Short mmCIF file of C-alpha atoms and ligand atoms in Angstrom, two decimals:
data_model
loop_
_atom_site.label_atom_id
_atom_site.label_comp_id
_atom_site.label_asym_id
_atom_site.label_seq_id
_atom_site.Cartn_x
_atom_site.Cartn_y
_atom_site.Cartn_z
CA UNK A 1 -0.48 0.13 0.33
CA UNK A 2 2.51 2.66 1.00
CA UNK A 3 5.00 1.89 -1.95
CA UNK A 4 1.20 1.87 -4.24
CA UNK A 5 1.25 6.22 -1.65
CA UNK A 6 5.18 6.37 -3.40
CA UNK A 7 4.24 5.60 -6.96
CA UNK A 8 1.51 7.39 -7.09
CA UNK A 9 2.52 10.25 -5.44
CA UNK A 10 5.88 9.74 -8.23
CA UNK A 11 3.61 9.80 -10.54
CA UNK A 12 1.43 12.96 -10.09
CA UNK A 13 5.11 15.11 -9.82
CA UNK A 14 6.62 14.41 -13.33
CA UNK A 15 2.30 14.95 -14.41
CA UNK A 16 3.31 17.96 -12.31
CA UNK A 17 6.63 18.70 -14.14
CA UNK A 18 5.66 18.48 -17.19
CA UNK A 19 2.17 20.70 -17.24
CA UNK A 20 4.62 23.28 -16.31
CA UNK A 21 7.26 22.66 -18.66
CA UNK A 22 4.27 22.62 -21.42
CA UNK A 23 2.48 25.57 -19.94
CA UNK A 24 6.03 27.44 -20.26
CA UNK A 25 6.35 26.39 -23.72
CA UNK A 26 2.72 28.38 -23.66
CA UNK A 27 4.29 31.94 -22.61
CA UNK A 28 5.71 33.84 -24.40
CA UNK A 29 5.60 36.61 -26.57
CA UNK A 30 4.62 34.92 -29.88
CA UNK A 31 1.81 32.71 -27.83
CA UNK A 32 -0.50 33.34 -25.53
CA UNK A 33 -3.64 31.72 -23.58
CA UNK A 34 -5.68 35.01 -23.37
CA UNK A 35 -7.33 34.62 -19.59
CA UNK A 36 -10.97 33.76 -21.56
CA UNK A 37 -9.86 31.03 -23.48
CA UNK A 38 -9.72 27.32 -22.65
CA UNK A 39 -5.95 24.96 -23.75
CA UNK A 40 -5.54 24.54 -27.13
CA UNK A 41 -5.67 21.92 -28.21
CA UNK A 42 -2.88 21.95 -30.50
CA UNK A 43 0.14 19.65 -29.38
CA UNK A 44 2.94 22.28 -28.74
CA UNK A 45 5.92 19.64 -26.86
CA UNK A 46 5.54 18.16 -30.61
CA UNK A 47 6.60 21.43 -31.81
CA UNK A 48 6.89 24.40 -29.22
CA UNK A 49 6.73 27.79 -31.14
CA UNK A 50 10.63 29.15 -31.30
CA UNK A 51 11.17 33.49 -32.97
CA UNK A 52 12.69 31.16 -35.55
CA UNK A 53 10.49 29.08 -36.48
CA UNK A 54 7.73 31.66 -36.07
CA UNK A 55 9.43 34.54 -38.46
CA UNK A 56 10.52 30.73 -41.09
CA UNK A 57 6.69 30.46 -41.11
CA UNK A 58 5.77 33.56 -41.65
CA UNK A 59 8.58 33.74 -44.58
CA UNK A 60 6.87 30.51 -46.26
CA UNK A 61 3.51 32.02 -45.76
CA UNK A 62 4.23 34.69 -47.41
CA UNK A 63 6.18 32.98 -50.02
CA UNK A 64 4.72 32.07 -53.45
CA UNK A 65 7.81 29.70 -53.53
CA UNK A 66 5.80 26.53 -52.41
CA UNK A 67 3.62 27.76 -55.75
CA UNK A 68 3.96 25.50 -58.92
CA UNK A 69 4.19 28.58 -60.94
CA UNK A 70 6.13 30.47 -58.15
CA UNK A 71 2.81 33.00 -57.91
CA UNK A 72 0.28 31.84 -55.65
CA UNK A 73 1.32 32.76 -51.54
CA UNK A 74 -0.88 31.10 -48.80
CA UNK A 75 -1.04 34.49 -48.51
CA UNK A 76 -2.75 35.12 -51.45
CA UNK A 77 -5.70 33.91 -50.06
CA UNK A 78 -5.48 34.40 -46.63
CA UNK A 79 -5.06 38.32 -46.65
CA UNK A 80 -4.56 39.74 -42.42
CA UNK A 81 -6.87 43.03 -43.38
CA UNK A 82 -9.49 40.17 -44.30
CA UNK A 83 -8.48 38.64 -41.03
CA UNK A 84 -6.49 36.37 -43.08
CA UNK A 85 -9.41 34.85 -45.44
CA UNK A 86 -10.09 36.00 -49.48
CA UNK A 87 -11.57 39.26 -49.42
CA UNK A 88 -14.41 40.00 -51.93
CA UNK A 89 -13.31 36.69 -53.75
CA UNK A 90 -16.81 34.37 -52.98
CA UNK A 91 -14.93 30.85 -54.43
CA UNK A 92 -10.81 31.20 -53.58
CA UNK A 93 -8.20 31.31 -56.74
CA UNK A 94 -5.50 29.96 -57.48
CA UNK A 95 -3.13 29.03 -60.06
CA UNK A 96 -3.53 29.96 -63.02
CA UNK A 97 -6.59 31.84 -62.08
CA UNK A 98 -8.67 28.38 -60.93
CA UNK A 99 -11.35 28.11 -59.80
CA UNK A 100 -11.71 26.44 -56.51
CA UNK A 101 -15.03 25.72 -54.73
CA UNK A 102 -14.98 26.74 -51.37
CA UNK A 103 -14.47 30.28 -50.13
CA UNK A 104 -10.90 31.34 -47.72
CA UNK A 105 -11.31 30.84 -44.07
CA UNK A 106 -9.98 32.30 -41.78
CA UNK A 107 -6.74 31.99 -40.39
CA UNK A 108 -7.05 33.16 -36.30
CA UNK A 109 -6.77 30.77 -32.82
CA UNK A 110 -5.70 27.58 -34.54
CA UNK A 111 -4.57 26.32 -31.39
CA UNK A 112 -7.73 25.75 -30.39
CA UNK A 113 -9.10 23.44 -33.26
CA UNK A 114 -8.83 19.67 -34.76
CA UNK A 115 -11.24 20.52 -37.20
CA UNK A 116 -9.55 21.70 -40.48
CA UNK A 117 -11.28 22.88 -43.62
CA UNK A 118 -14.83 23.12 -43.69
CA UNK A 119 -15.60 19.54 -43.44
CA UNK A 120 -13.07 18.72 -41.11
CA UNK A 121 -11.10 16.45 -43.56
CA UNK A 122 -7.54 17.68 -41.77
CA UNK A 123 -7.59 17.18 -38.16
CA UNK A 124 -4.24 18.21 -37.89
CA UNK A 125 -2.58 21.31 -38.60
CA UNK A 126 0.84 19.89 -39.11
CA UNK A 127 -0.80 17.68 -42.47
CA UNK A 128 -3.29 20.99 -43.32
CA UNK A 129 -0.53 22.71 -45.92
CA UNK A 130 -0.52 20.15 -47.89
CA UNK A 131 -4.00 20.18 -49.24
CA UNK A 132 -3.20 23.60 -50.46
CA UNK A 133 0.37 23.13 -51.82
CA UNK A 134 -0.60 20.47 -53.96
CA UNK A 135 -4.47 21.05 -54.77
CA UNK A 136 -4.70 21.82 -58.61
CA UNK A 137 -6.95 24.12 -57.58
CA UNK A 138 -4.39 26.03 -55.75
CA UNK A 139 -0.85 25.77 -55.33
CA UNK A 140 -0.34 23.19 -57.61
CA UNK A 141 2.86 21.44 -56.86
CA UNK A 142 4.39 18.16 -55.21
CA UNK A 143 5.98 18.33 -52.05
CA UNK A 144 9.49 16.95 -54.17
CA UNK A 145 9.23 19.97 -56.09
CA UNK A 146 8.88 22.54 -52.73
CA UNK A 147 11.51 20.60 -51.03
CA UNK A 148 13.89 20.87 -54.34
CA UNK A 149 13.35 24.39 -54.35
CA UNK A 150 13.75 25.40 -50.19
CA UNK A 151 16.94 22.64 -50.54
CA UNK A 152 17.83 24.23 -52.99
CA UNK A 153 17.49 28.17 -52.43
CA UNK A 154 20.11 30.47 -51.08
CA UNK A 155 18.61 31.69 -47.60
CA UNK A 156 16.08 28.23 -46.50
CA UNK A 157 18.48 25.83 -45.87
CA UNK A 158 20.55 28.76 -43.21
CA UNK A 159 17.16 29.17 -41.56
CA UNK A 160 15.68 25.58 -41.48
CA UNK A 161 19.31 24.47 -39.48
CA UNK A 162 18.50 28.00 -37.42
CA UNK A 163 15.20 26.73 -36.11
CA UNK A 164 14.83 22.93 -36.16
CA UNK A 165 19.00 22.44 -36.50
CA UNK A 166 18.81 20.39 -39.41
CA UNK A 167 20.70 20.19 -42.25
CA UNK A 168 18.04 18.83 -44.65
CA UNK A 169 14.32 20.48 -45.57
CA UNK A 170 12.09 17.33 -45.12
CA UNK A 171 8.14 17.94 -45.62
CA UNK A 172 8.01 17.77 -41.91
CA UNK A 173 9.99 20.70 -40.88
CA UNK A 174 7.99 22.97 -43.65
CA UNK A 175 4.75 21.47 -41.89
CA UNK A 176 6.47 22.19 -38.15
CA UNK A 177 6.91 25.85 -39.66
CA UNK A 178 3.96 26.69 -40.86
CA UNK A 179 2.19 25.45 -37.98
CA UNK A 180 4.37 27.94 -35.59
CA UNK A 181 3.35 31.23 -37.91
CA UNK A 182 -0.15 29.64 -37.78
CA UNK A 183 -0.61 29.12 -34.07
CA UNK A 184 0.70 32.55 -33.05
CA UNK A 185 -1.91 34.14 -34.80
CA UNK A 186 -4.30 35.03 -32.27
CA UNK A 187 -7.07 37.26 -32.07
CA UNK A 188 -8.55 37.49 -28.31
CA UNK A 189 -8.51 41.38 -28.68
CA UNK A 190 -11.52 42.89 -29.64
CA UNK A 191 -13.93 45.30 -27.80
CA UNK A 192 -16.24 41.79 -26.71
CA UNK A 193 -12.80 40.49 -24.92
CA UNK A 194 -12.06 43.57 -23.13
CA UNK A 195 -15.47 43.77 -22.56
CA UNK A 196 -15.86 40.11 -21.58
CA UNK A 197 -12.12 40.51 -19.74
CA UNK A 198 -13.68 43.50 -17.85
CA UNK A 199 -10.56 45.45 -19.17
CA UNK A 200 -12.93 48.68 -19.26
CA UNK A 201 -14.95 48.40 -22.29
CA UNK A 202 -18.48 48.16 -21.82
CA UNK A 203 -21.03 47.16 -23.96
CA UNK A 204 -23.64 50.13 -24.86
CA UNK A 205 -26.71 49.46 -24.62
CA UNK A 206 -28.01 48.31 -28.09
CA UNK A 207 -24.56 46.11 -28.27
CA UNK A 208 -25.77 44.28 -24.87
CA UNK A 209 -29.35 43.23 -26.48
CA UNK A 210 -28.09 41.70 -29.60
CA UNK A 211 -25.31 39.47 -27.27
CA UNK A 212 -28.26 38.55 -24.79
CA UNK A 213 -29.81 37.65 -29.00
CA UNK A 214 -26.97 36.31 -29.66
CA UNK A 215 -27.29 34.18 -26.59
CA UNK A 216 -30.70 32.92 -27.10
CA UNK A 217 -30.27 31.82 -30.83
CA UNK A 218 -26.37 31.38 -32.43
CA UNK A 219 -24.83 30.73 -29.92
CA UNK A 220 -24.94 26.73 -29.24
CA UNK A 221 -22.71 26.24 -32.16
CA UNK A 222 -21.29 30.15 -32.64
CA UNK A 223 -20.19 28.84 -28.60
CA UNK A 224 -18.12 31.40 -26.65
CA UNK A 225 -14.40 32.62 -26.27
CA UNK A 226 -14.43 30.77 -30.14
CA UNK A 227 -17.35 30.81 -31.66
CA UNK A 228 -17.72 27.22 -32.86
CA UNK A 229 -18.08 24.85 -30.53
CA UNK A 230 -16.18 23.17 -33.14
CA UNK A 231 -18.77 20.95 -34.77
CA UNK A 232 -20.31 20.25 -37.87
CA UNK A 233 -24.05 20.97 -38.22
CA UNK A 234 -26.62 21.84 -42.02
CA UNK A 235 -27.84 25.66 -41.31
CA UNK A 236 -30.55 25.70 -44.42
CA UNK A 237 -28.28 26.86 -46.92
CA UNK A 238 -29.37 25.59 -50.27
CA UNK A 239 -28.64 22.56 -51.03
CA UNK A 240 -25.53 22.12 -54.34
CA UNK A 241 -24.98 18.53 -55.70
CA UNK A 242 -21.14 19.88 -55.96
CA UNK A 243 -20.54 20.39 -51.80
CA UNK A 244 -21.81 17.50 -49.75
CA UNK A 245 -20.12 18.70 -46.74
CA UNK A 246 -19.05 16.34 -44.29
CA UNK A 247 -20.29 13.75 -46.17
CA UNK A 248 -17.56 13.52 -48.58
CA UNK A 249 -14.56 12.69 -45.79
CA UNK A 250 -16.82 9.98 -43.76
CA UNK A 251 -19.39 8.97 -45.94
CA UNK A 252 -22.27 8.61 -43.86
CA UNK A 253 -25.94 10.03 -44.88
CA UNK A 254 -26.46 11.58 -41.97
CA UNK A 255 -23.61 14.16 -42.42
CA UNK A 256 -24.56 14.97 -45.67
CA UNK A 257 -24.55 18.93 -46.71
CA UNK A 258 -23.38 19.43 -42.97
CA UNK A 259 -20.25 21.95 -42.66
CA UNK A 260 -18.16 22.80 -39.55
CA UNK A 261 -19.52 25.09 -38.33
CA UNK A 262 -17.02 28.14 -38.56
CA UNK A 263 -15.90 31.15 -36.17
CA UNK A 264 -17.72 33.69 -35.99
CA UNK A 265 -14.70 36.13 -34.65
CA UNK A 266 -13.33 39.50 -37.02
CA UNK A 267 -16.76 38.22 -39.11
CA UNK A 268 -17.49 41.90 -40.04
CA UNK A 269 -13.97 41.78 -42.36
CA UNK A 270 -14.42 38.27 -44.09
CA UNK A 271 -17.31 38.83 -46.06
CA UNK A 272 -18.87 36.84 -48.63
CA UNK A 273 -20.11 34.29 -46.29
CA UNK A 274 -21.05 30.47 -45.78
CA UNK A 275 -19.13 27.89 -47.23
CA UNK A 276 -19.79 28.22 -51.17
CA UNK A 277 -19.12 32.31 -50.33
CA UNK A 278 -23.00 33.34 -51.70
CA UNK A 279 -23.80 35.88 -49.32
CA UNK A 280 -21.74 38.44 -49.17
CA UNK A 281 -23.25 40.87 -46.01
CA UNK A 282 -24.25 40.28 -42.24
CA UNK A 283 -27.51 41.44 -42.99
CA UNK A 284 -27.71 38.83 -45.45
CA UNK A 285 -26.67 36.23 -43.27
CA UNK A 286 -29.11 37.34 -40.02
CA UNK A 287 -32.42 37.11 -43.06
CA UNK A 288 -31.53 34.24 -44.15
CA UNK A 289 -31.67 32.74 -40.64
CA UNK A 290 -34.83 34.69 -39.79
CA UNK A 291 -36.55 33.99 -43.24
CA UNK A 292 -34.77 32.49 -45.85
CA UNK A 293 -33.69 29.29 -44.62
CA UNK A 294 -34.17 26.25 -46.72
CA UNK A 295 -35.97 22.85 -45.54
CA UNK A 296 -33.07 20.62 -45.86
CA UNK A 297 -31.40 17.23 -45.13
CA UNK A 298 -30.63 17.13 -42.47
CA UNK A 299 -31.74 20.33 -41.34
CA UNK A 300 -30.38 21.26 -37.34
CA UNK A 301 -32.77 20.33 -34.99
CA UNK A 302 -32.09 24.06 -33.00
CA UNK A 303 -34.08 24.93 -36.75
CA UNK A 304 -37.21 21.80 -36.47
CA UNK A 305 -40.21 22.71 -34.72
CA UNK A 306 -42.61 18.92 -34.48
CA UNK A 307 -40.01 18.25 -37.55
CA UNK A 308 -41.00 21.67 -39.36
CA UNK A 309 -38.94 24.29 -40.47
CA UNK A 310 -38.93 27.04 -37.72
CA UNK A 311 -37.00 30.12 -38.61
CA UNK A 312 -35.07 31.75 -36.23
CA UNK A 313 -38.06 34.37 -35.41
CA UNK A 314 -36.01 38.04 -34.44
CA UNK A 315 -37.71 41.36 -34.37
CA UNK A 316 -36.35 44.03 -36.89
CA UNK A 317 -34.87 45.82 -33.09
CA UNK A 318 -33.30 42.30 -32.66
CA UNK A 319 -31.87 42.19 -35.62
CA UNK A 320 -30.87 45.30 -35.66
CA UNK A 321 -28.64 45.11 -32.21
CA UNK A 322 -27.40 41.24 -33.27
CA UNK A 323 -25.54 42.79 -35.61
CA UNK A 324 -24.02 45.88 -33.29
CA UNK A 325 -22.94 42.54 -31.28
CA UNK A 326 -21.25 41.22 -34.21
CA UNK A 327 -19.61 44.13 -35.00
CA UNK A 328 -17.36 43.74 -31.26
CA UNK A 329 -16.13 39.84 -32.43
CA UNK A 330 -13.64 42.87 -34.46
CA UNK A 331 -10.30 42.91 -33.41
CA UNK A 332 -8.17 45.34 -35.19
CA UNK A 333 -4.74 44.62 -32.75
CA UNK A 334 -4.64 41.06 -35.01
CA UNK A 335 -5.40 42.53 -38.75
CA UNK A 336 -1.98 45.40 -38.00
CA UNK A 337 -0.11 43.49 -35.75
CA UNK A 338 3.23 43.19 -37.76
CA UNK A 339 4.19 40.47 -36.91
CA UNK A 340 2.34 38.32 -38.41
CA UNK A 341 3.15 40.76 -41.90
CA UNK A 342 4.44 39.90 -44.27
CA UNK A 343 8.31 41.31 -43.77
C1 HEC B 401 -6.02 29.19 -53.66
C2 HEC B 401 -5.99 30.33 -52.16
C3 HEC B 401 -5.08 29.10 -51.45
C4 HEC B 401 -3.87 28.77 -51.19
C5 HEC B 401 -3.33 29.56 -51.73
C6 HEC B 401 -4.13 28.48 -50.14
N1 HEC B 401 -4.98 28.15 -49.08
FE1 HEC B 401 -6.20 27.78 -47.51
N2 HEC B 401 -7.65 27.67 -47.94
C7 HEC B 401 -8.50 28.27 -48.93
C8 HEC B 401 -9.60 27.76 -49.09
C9 HEC B 401 -10.89 27.57 -50.29
C10 HEC B 401 -9.78 26.73 -47.39
C11 HEC B 401 -11.13 25.75 -47.44
C12 HEC B 401 -11.00 24.74 -48.19
C13 HEC B 401 -12.19 23.41 -47.21
O1 HEC B 401 -12.43 23.63 -46.25
O2 HEC B 401 -12.25 22.15 -48.14
C14 HEC B 401 -8.83 27.13 -46.59
C15 HEC B 401 -8.48 26.13 -45.64
C16 HEC B 401 -7.24 26.29 -44.94
C17 HEC B 401 -6.82 25.99 -43.83
C18 HEC B 401 -7.68 25.46 -42.71
C19 HEC B 401 -8.60 26.92 -41.90
C20 HEC B 401 -9.85 26.18 -41.50
O3 HEC B 401 -10.19 26.96 -39.84
O4 HEC B 401 -10.55 25.21 -41.71
C21 HEC B 401 -5.81 26.31 -43.40
C22 HEC B 401 -5.13 26.35 -41.75
C23 HEC B 401 -5.09 27.14 -44.64
N3 HEC B 401 -6.20 26.74 -45.47
C24 HEC B 401 -4.10 27.62 -44.42
C25 HEC B 401 -3.40 27.48 -46.19
C26 HEC B 401 -2.15 27.70 -46.19
C27 HEC B 401 -0.65 26.85 -44.88
C28 HEC B 401 -1.01 27.79 -47.16
C29 HEC B 401 0.19 27.81 -47.99
C30 HEC B 401 0.74 27.23 -48.00
C31 HEC B 401 -2.89 27.92 -47.73
N4 HEC B 401 -3.66 27.92 -47.28
C32 HEC B 401 -3.13 28.68 -49.15
C33 HEC B 401 -8.02 29.00 -50.29
C34 HEC B 401 -6.35 28.86 -49.70
C1 HEC B 402 -27.69 24.67 -35.78
C2 HEC B 402 -25.88 25.58 -35.84
C3 HEC B 402 -25.79 26.84 -36.06
C4 HEC B 402 -26.54 27.81 -34.83
C5 HEC B 402 -27.79 28.17 -34.14
C6 HEC B 402 -26.33 29.10 -35.64
N1 HEC B 402 -25.14 28.86 -36.85
FE1 HEC B 402 -24.34 30.29 -38.48
N2 HEC B 402 -23.19 28.35 -39.31
C7 HEC B 402 -23.97 27.10 -39.25
C8 HEC B 402 -23.05 26.01 -39.63
C9 HEC B 402 -22.78 24.75 -39.91
C10 HEC B 402 -22.89 27.12 -40.47
C11 HEC B 402 -21.69 27.44 -42.27
C12 HEC B 402 -22.94 27.07 -43.08
C13 HEC B 402 -21.96 27.08 -45.01
O1 HEC B 402 -20.60 27.26 -45.28
O2 HEC B 402 -22.72 25.77 -45.00
C14 HEC B 402 -22.89 29.31 -40.48
C15 HEC B 402 -22.36 30.03 -40.81
C16 HEC B 402 -22.11 30.98 -40.24
C17 HEC B 402 -21.89 32.77 -40.35
C18 HEC B 402 -20.62 32.54 -41.75
C19 HEC B 402 -19.37 32.65 -41.09
C20 HEC B 402 -18.58 33.01 -42.70
O3 HEC B 402 -17.29 33.00 -41.36
O4 HEC B 402 -19.09 32.29 -43.12
C21 HEC B 402 -22.61 33.76 -40.23
C22 HEC B 402 -22.53 34.86 -40.09
C23 HEC B 402 -22.90 32.98 -39.38
N3 HEC B 402 -23.27 31.49 -39.06
C24 HEC B 402 -24.35 34.16 -37.90
C25 HEC B 402 -24.81 32.82 -36.88
C26 HEC B 402 -25.85 33.56 -36.15
C27 HEC B 402 -25.95 35.50 -36.19
C28 HEC B 402 -26.90 32.76 -36.26
C29 HEC B 402 -27.61 33.11 -34.65
C30 HEC B 402 -29.13 34.12 -35.60
C31 HEC B 402 -26.19 31.18 -36.26
N4 HEC B 402 -25.28 31.86 -37.07
C32 HEC B 402 -26.54 29.81 -35.66
C33 HEC B 402 -24.64 27.29 -38.38
C34 HEC B 402 -25.05 27.47 -36.79
#
């Protein structure tokens, strides 16, 4: 018995040490967990953010060397002033101006999710960039070719050596560097955050009323503080045979037309909206929930009553206040942070 207690004591001690070590990794000027956020899900122990790794990731993110025509960079479709979306483009344009079938989502707070893409087809941030690099509609390149270009370049071998101590650039380290930069893209300084963290900001009457509306009708899916519960749902957008959503990954009937519930942080900056970019303004999104939602295969239960569609019953005033609240989710510090910009 005494020995068992000893073993347990030692285990507790080791776990405490490990937790302290990880917390240290998570608390430097490049990455800090905001006071109102939960613990991140990214495995930082395998790829802690360092200055060299973050800066290398940033250089790669803005470098068209990752594409086959050496014209398209990640930053081409993920623009900082639009919270790293492709502002003004409903579907993203890639090499040779080829059109993809989906709208580019923001890159923010990715350390808190393990579901990437509108269909959740990628579950690890360290694997995610393989998709755009090799997709014929995006960067149209092959990994061996990218590695060849990077290894032959003047700067990159030195930069990878400084960041990771390696003398050959491999896919693994390319992905780790991009992840370090993307994990650093934390957006948690909107007015909403300043109110919640009691940093001296206060909601106006309209915003406070809109927050109530939001909590009644939107928050179960767009859950605080990340404004997504990281699940998939169908919100009554018109069905399109070209994109079956989550079903394309799982082949389960109940996943047909389900899409990732997107975060609403910085939502005023990221028009157009939805997986296909088919809604142009926030007013039209609110009208979608009030009036235009369709009876679809797998429409979420929260929009059904006795098997019949029940759209969100907002008065004009409530709709207006809801928009005021959504405006408090804009983080201007994030979109102007020079650490995140092309250098
Ligand atoms: C041609 C435009 C384009 C380029 C170039 C591009 N992306 Fe994307 N990105 C998209 C689109 C569109 C999606 C959504 C795809 C989907 O859901 O199927 C996306 C999704 C993502 C996501 C998932 C975000 C989330 O919340 O699910 C990440 C991360 C990402 N891109 C990072 C990158 C990186 C890193 C690069 C460069 C290696 C890159 N992108 C290049 C258009 C682009
Ligand atoms: C049942 C879950 C659910 C509820 C409740 C819900 N949404 Fe959504 N929302 C979604 C899903 C899923 C999408 C993505 C749908 C798509 O792309 O086809 C979405 C997309 C959006 C978008 C577009 C985001 C982007 O980046 O393109 C906005 C804005 C939005 N919702 C606002 C709201 C508001 C405001 C409410 C409350 C009136 C609300 N949602 C209620 C599930 C929900």
